[in-house]
CSV table of C-alpha atoms in Angstrom, one decimal:
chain,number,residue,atom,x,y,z
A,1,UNK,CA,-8.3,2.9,11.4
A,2,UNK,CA,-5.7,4.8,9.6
A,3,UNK,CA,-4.5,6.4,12.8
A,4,UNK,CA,-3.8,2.5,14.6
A,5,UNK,CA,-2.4,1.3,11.3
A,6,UNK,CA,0.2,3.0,9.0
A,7,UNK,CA,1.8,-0.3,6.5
A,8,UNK,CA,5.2,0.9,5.5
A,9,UNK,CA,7.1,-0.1,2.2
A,10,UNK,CA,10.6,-1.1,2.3
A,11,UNK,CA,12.2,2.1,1.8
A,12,UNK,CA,9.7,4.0,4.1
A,13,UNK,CA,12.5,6.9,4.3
A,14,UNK,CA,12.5,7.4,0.6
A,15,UNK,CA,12.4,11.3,-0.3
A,16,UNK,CA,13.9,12.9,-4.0
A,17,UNK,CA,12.5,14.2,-7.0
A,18,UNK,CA,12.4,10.4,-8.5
A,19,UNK,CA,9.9,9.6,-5.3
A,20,UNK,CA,8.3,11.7,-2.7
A,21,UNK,CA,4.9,11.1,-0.7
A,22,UNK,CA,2.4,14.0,0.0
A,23,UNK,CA,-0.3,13.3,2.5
A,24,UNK,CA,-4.1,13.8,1.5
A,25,UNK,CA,-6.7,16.0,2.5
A,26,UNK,CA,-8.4,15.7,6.1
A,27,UNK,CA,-11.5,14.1,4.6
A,28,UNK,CA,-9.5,11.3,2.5
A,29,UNK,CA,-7.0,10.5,5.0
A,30,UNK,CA,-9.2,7.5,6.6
A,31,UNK,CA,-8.6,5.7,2.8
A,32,UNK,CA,-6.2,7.3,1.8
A,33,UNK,CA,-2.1,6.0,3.1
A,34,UNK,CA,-0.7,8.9,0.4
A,35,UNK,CA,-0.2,10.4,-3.1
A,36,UNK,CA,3.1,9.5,-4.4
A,37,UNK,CA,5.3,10.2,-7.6
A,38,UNK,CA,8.0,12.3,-9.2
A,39,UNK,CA,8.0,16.0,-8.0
A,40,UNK,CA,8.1,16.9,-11.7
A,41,UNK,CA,9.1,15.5,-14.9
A,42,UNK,CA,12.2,13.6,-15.1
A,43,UNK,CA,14.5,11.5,-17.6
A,44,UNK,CA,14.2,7.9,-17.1
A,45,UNK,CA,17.2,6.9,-16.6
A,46,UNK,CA,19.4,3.0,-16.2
A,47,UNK,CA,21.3,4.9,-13.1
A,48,UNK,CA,18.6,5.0,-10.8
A,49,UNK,CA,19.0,1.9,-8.0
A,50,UNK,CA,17.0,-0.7,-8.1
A,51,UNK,CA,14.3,-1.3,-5.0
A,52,UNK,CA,12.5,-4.0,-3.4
A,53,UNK,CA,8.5,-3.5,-3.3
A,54,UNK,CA,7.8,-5.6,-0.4
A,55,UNK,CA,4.0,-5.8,0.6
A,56,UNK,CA,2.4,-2.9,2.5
A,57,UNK,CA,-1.1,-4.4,2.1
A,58,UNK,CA,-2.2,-0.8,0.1
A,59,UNK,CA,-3.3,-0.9,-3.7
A,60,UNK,CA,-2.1,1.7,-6.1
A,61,UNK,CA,-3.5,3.6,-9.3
A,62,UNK,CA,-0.7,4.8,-11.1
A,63,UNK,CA,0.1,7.1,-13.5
A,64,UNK,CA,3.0,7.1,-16.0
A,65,UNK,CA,3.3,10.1,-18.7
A,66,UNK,CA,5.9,9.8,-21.4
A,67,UNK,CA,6.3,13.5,-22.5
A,68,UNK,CA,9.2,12.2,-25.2
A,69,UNK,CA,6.6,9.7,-26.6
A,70,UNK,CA,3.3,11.6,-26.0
A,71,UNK,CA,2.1,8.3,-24.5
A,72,UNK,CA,0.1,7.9,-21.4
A,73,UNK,CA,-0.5,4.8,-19.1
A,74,UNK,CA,-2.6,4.0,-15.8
A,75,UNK,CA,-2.1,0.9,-14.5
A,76,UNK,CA,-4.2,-0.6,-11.1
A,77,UNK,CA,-2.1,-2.4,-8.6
A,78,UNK,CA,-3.7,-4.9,-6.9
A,79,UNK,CA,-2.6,-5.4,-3.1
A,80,UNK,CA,0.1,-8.4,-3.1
A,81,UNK,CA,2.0,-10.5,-1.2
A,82,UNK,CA,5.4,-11.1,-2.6
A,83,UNK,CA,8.2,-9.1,-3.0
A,84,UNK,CA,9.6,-7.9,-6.5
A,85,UNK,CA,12.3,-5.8,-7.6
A,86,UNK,CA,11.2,-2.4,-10.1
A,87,UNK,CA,13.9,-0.1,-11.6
A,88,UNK,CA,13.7,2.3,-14.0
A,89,UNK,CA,13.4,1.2,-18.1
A,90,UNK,CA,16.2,3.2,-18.8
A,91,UNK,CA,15.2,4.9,-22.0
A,92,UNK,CA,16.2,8.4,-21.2
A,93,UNK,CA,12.2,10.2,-21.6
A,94,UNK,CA,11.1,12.1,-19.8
A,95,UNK,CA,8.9,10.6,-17.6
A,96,UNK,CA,6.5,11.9,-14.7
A,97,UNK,CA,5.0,9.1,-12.3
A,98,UNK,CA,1.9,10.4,-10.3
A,99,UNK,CA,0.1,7.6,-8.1
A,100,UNK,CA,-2.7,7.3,-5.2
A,101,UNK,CA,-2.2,4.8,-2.9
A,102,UNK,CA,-5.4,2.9,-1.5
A,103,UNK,CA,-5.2,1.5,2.5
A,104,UNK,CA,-6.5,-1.8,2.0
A,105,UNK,CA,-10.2,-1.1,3.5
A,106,UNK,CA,-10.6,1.3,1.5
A,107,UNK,CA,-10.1,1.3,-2.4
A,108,UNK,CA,-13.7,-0.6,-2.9
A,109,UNK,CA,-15.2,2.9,-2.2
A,110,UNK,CA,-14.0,4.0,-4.8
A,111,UNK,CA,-13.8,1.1,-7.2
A,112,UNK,CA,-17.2,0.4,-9.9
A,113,UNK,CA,-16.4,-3.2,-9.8
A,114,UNK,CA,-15.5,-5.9,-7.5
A,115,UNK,CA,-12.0,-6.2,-6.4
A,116,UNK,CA,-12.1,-10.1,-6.7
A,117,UNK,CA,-9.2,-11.4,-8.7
A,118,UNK,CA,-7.3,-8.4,-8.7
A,119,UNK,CA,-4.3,-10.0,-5.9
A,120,UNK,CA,-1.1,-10.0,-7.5
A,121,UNK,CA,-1.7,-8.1,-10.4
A,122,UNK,CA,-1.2,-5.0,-12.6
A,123,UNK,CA,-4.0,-4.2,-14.3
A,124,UNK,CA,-6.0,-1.1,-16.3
A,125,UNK,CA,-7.4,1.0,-13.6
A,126,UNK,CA,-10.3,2.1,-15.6
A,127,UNK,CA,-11.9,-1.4,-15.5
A,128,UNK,CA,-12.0,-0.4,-11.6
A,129,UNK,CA,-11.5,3.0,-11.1
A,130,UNK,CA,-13.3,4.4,-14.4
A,131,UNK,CA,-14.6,8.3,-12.6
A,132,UNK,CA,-11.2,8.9,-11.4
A,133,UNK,CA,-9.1,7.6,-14.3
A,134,UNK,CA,-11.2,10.0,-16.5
A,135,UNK,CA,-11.1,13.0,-14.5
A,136,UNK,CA,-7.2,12.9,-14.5
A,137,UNK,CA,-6.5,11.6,-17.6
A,138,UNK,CA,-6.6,14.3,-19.4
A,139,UNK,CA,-4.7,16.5,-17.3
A,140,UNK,CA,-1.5,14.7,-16.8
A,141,UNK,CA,0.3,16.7,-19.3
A,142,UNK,CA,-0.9,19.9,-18.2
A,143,UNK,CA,-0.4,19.6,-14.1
A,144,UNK,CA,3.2,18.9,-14.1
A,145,UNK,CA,3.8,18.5,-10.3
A,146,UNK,CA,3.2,16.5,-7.7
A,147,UNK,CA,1.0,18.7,-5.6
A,148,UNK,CA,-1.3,19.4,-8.4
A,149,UNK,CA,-1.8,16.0,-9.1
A,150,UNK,CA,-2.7,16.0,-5.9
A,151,UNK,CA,-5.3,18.7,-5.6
A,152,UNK,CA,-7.0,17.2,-8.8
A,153,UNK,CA,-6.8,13.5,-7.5
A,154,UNK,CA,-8.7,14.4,-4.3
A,155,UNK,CA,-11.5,16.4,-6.0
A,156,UNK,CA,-11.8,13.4,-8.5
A,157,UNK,CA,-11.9,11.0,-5.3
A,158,UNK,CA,-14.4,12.9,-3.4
A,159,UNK,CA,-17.0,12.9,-6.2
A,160,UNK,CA,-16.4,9.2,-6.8
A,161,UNK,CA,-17.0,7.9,-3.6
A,162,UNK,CA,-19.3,5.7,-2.7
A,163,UNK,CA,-20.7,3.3,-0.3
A,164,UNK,CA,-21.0,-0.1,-1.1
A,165,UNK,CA,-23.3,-2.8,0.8
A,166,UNK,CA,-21.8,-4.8,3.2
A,167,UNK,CA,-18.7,-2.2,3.7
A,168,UNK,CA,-19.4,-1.5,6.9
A,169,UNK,CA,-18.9,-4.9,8.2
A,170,UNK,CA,-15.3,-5.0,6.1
A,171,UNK,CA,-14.5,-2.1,8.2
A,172,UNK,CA,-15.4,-3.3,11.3
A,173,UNK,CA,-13.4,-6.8,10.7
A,174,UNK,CA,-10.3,-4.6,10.1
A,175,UNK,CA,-10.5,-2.6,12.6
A,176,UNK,CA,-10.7,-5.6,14.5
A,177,UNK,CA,-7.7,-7.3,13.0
A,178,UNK,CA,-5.5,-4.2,13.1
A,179,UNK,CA,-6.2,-3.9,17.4
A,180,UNK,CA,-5.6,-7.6,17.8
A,181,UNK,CA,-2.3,-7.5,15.6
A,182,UNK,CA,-3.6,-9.4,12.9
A,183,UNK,CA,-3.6,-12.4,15.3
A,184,UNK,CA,-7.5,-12.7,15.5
A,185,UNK,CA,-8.6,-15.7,13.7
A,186,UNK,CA,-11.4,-16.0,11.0
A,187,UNK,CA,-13.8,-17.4,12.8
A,188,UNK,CA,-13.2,-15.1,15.7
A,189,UNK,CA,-13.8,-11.8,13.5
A,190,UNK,CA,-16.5,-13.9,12.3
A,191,UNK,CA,-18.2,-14.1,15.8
A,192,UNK,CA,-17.5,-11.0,16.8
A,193,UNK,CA,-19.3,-9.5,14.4
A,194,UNK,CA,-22.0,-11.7,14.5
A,195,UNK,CA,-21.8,-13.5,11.1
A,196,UNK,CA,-20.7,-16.9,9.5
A,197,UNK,CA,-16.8,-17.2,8.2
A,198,UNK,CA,-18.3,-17.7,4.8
A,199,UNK,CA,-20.4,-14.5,4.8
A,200,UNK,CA,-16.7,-12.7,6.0
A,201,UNK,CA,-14.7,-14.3,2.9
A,202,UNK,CA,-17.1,-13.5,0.7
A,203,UNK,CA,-16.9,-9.8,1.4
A,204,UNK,CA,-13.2,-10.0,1.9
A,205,UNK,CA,-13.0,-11.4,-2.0
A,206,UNK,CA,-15.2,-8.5,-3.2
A,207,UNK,CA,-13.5,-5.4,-1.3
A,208,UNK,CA,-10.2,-6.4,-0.7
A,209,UNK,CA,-9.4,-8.8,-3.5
A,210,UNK,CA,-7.4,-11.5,-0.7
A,211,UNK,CA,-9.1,-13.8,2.0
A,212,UNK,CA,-9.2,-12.2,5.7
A,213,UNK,CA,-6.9,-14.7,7.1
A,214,UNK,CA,-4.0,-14.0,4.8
A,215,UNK,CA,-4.8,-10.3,5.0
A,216,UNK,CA,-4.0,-10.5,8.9
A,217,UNK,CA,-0.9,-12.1,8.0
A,218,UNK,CA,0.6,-9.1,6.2
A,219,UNK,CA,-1.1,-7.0,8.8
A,220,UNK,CA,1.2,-8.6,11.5
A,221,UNK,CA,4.0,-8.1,9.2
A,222,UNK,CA,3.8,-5.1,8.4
A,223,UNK,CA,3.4,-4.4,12.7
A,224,UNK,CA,6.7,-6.1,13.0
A,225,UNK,CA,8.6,-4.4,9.9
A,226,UNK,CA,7.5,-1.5,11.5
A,227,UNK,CA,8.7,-1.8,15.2
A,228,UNK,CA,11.9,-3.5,13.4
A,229,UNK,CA,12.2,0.2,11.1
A,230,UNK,CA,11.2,2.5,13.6
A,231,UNK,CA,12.5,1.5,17.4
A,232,UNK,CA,16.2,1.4,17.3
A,233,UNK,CA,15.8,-1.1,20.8
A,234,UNK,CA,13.6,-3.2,18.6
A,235,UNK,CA,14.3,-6.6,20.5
A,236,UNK,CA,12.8,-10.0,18.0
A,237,UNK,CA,11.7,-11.9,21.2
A,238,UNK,CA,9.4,-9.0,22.3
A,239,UNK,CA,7.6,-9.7,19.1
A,240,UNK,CA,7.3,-13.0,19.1
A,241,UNK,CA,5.3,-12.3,22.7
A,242,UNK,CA,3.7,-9.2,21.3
A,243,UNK,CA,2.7,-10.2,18.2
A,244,UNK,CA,1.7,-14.3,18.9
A,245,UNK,CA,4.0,-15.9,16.9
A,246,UNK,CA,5.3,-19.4,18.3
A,247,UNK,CA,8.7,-18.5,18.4
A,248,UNK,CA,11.5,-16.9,17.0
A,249,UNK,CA,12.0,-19.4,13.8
A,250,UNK,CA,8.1,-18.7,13.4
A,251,UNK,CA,8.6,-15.0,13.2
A,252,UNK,CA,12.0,-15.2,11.1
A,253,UNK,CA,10.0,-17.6,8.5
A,254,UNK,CA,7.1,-15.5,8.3
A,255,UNK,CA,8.7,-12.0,8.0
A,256,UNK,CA,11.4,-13.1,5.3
A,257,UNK,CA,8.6,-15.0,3.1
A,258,UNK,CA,7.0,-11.4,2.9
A,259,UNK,CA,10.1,-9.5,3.0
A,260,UNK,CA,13.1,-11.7,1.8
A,261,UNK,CA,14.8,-10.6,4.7
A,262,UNK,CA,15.0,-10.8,8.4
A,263,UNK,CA,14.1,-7.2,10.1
A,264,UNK,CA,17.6,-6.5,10.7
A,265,UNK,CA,18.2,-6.3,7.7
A,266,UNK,CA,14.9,-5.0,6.6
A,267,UNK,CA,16.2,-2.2,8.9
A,268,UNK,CA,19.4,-1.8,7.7
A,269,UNK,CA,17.6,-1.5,4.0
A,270,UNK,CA,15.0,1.5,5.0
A,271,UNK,CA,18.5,3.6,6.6
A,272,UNK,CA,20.4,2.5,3.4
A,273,UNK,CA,17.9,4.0,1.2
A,274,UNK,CA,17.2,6.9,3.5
A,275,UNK,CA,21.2,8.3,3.5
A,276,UNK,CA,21.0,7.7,-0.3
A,277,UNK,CA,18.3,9.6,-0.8
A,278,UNK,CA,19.0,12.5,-2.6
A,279,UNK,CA,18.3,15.7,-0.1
């Protein structure tokens, strides 16, 4: 699936030191979308810009090590769908950031608990993610960059995985909703794979943490914020046809709710942030 569907955040361009994205290993890059962070420990500082996180439909573990304070914090974000502004705390530690982020099929293989109630929030990713929080834990101190992170994350991932029942049948749903755009309805995907809508929520709670229909809302979203990113011709009445809305107000409404504004400007954003980027 990960090769028909790639969710992009809203400053999909973004590459410095305070954020770069490292791809994962051939055998975690189905449920994997990437490894992100700071290349190295830097001071947190009030001068960094503030950003939009729009939703991407991923969920992250992340990391945060305060080498001033000696502290160390891991946090599970659950997959959302609203926007919110982060920026930096300002209080001049040195901070290093180290996160892996989950596509949204995927994170309930390696999860010990279910994912139910975890939409919207920040949480502590051991309650979920208990074999991998453990096995990097300790080390966040003593790997300092990005790429070691990385190389630890994926052995700790690989020995945690699992496969949960009914998984398959998530899969298949998604891979459904991803080739149809997201447009599919519930009780299609339901038919299709020969099971009742209730049987297809149920498993969408567990694994995913959000109900399938509003998870192939943000899929088609996410389609259109990337055509809108990517495709400099990008023309909004070729989505509407492409992507089923009604109309254009249907796809304007839709796409701001999600991104707070229209993909123009969403456009405009991801260049802003890419020629800011420090290079």
């Amino acid at each position: 699936m990960h090769t028909l569907y790639y969710p992009l955040t809203a400053h999909p361009f973004d590459r410095s030191a305070q954020y770069t994205e490292l791809a994962p290993c051939q055998a975690l890059a189905p449920y994997i979308r990437c490894f992100w962070g700071t290349l190295y420990p830097l001071p947190d500082v009030r001068e960094r810009r503030l950003s939009i996180v729009t939703p991407d439909t991923c969920m992250d573990i992340i990391f945060t090590a305060d080498y001033t304070a000696n502290t160390l914090s891991c946090s599970f974000c659950g997959i959302n769908d609203h926007t919110f502004q982060s920026h930096a705390a300002g209080n001049g530690h040195l901070i290093s950031t180290f996160a892996i982020r989950f596509y949204p099929w995927a994170a309930a293989l390696f999860a010990t608990d279910a994912l139910s109630g975890t939409e919207n929030q920040f949480l502590p990713a051991e309650a979920w993610f208990a074999p991998v929080t453990r096995a990097l834990a300790p080390h966040l101190f003593d790997f300092h960059t990005l790429r070691e992170l990385s190389a630890l994350a994926e052995e700790a991932l690989l020995a945690s995985m699992h496969t949960p029942g009914d998984i398959r049948l998530l899969h298949s749903a998604m891979h459904r909703m991803i080739t149809s755009n997201g447009t599919r309805s519930v009780t299609g995907l339901a038919k299709d794979e020969q099971t009742s809508t209730r049987r297809l929520e149920r498993i969408f709670h567990r694994y995913v943490g959000m109900t399938p229909k509003k998870i192939a809302t943000l899929i088609r979203y996410q389609q259109v914020l990337r055509d809108a990113v990517l495709y400099p011709d990008f023309d909004i009445q070729d989505a509407v046809f492409k992507y089923g809305y009604t109309d254009q107000s249907h796809l304007l409404h839709e796409f701001c709710r999600f991104h707070t504004m229209t993909p123009r400007d969403a456009r405009a954003y991801a260049l802003s942030q890419f020629y800011n980027t420090d290079r």
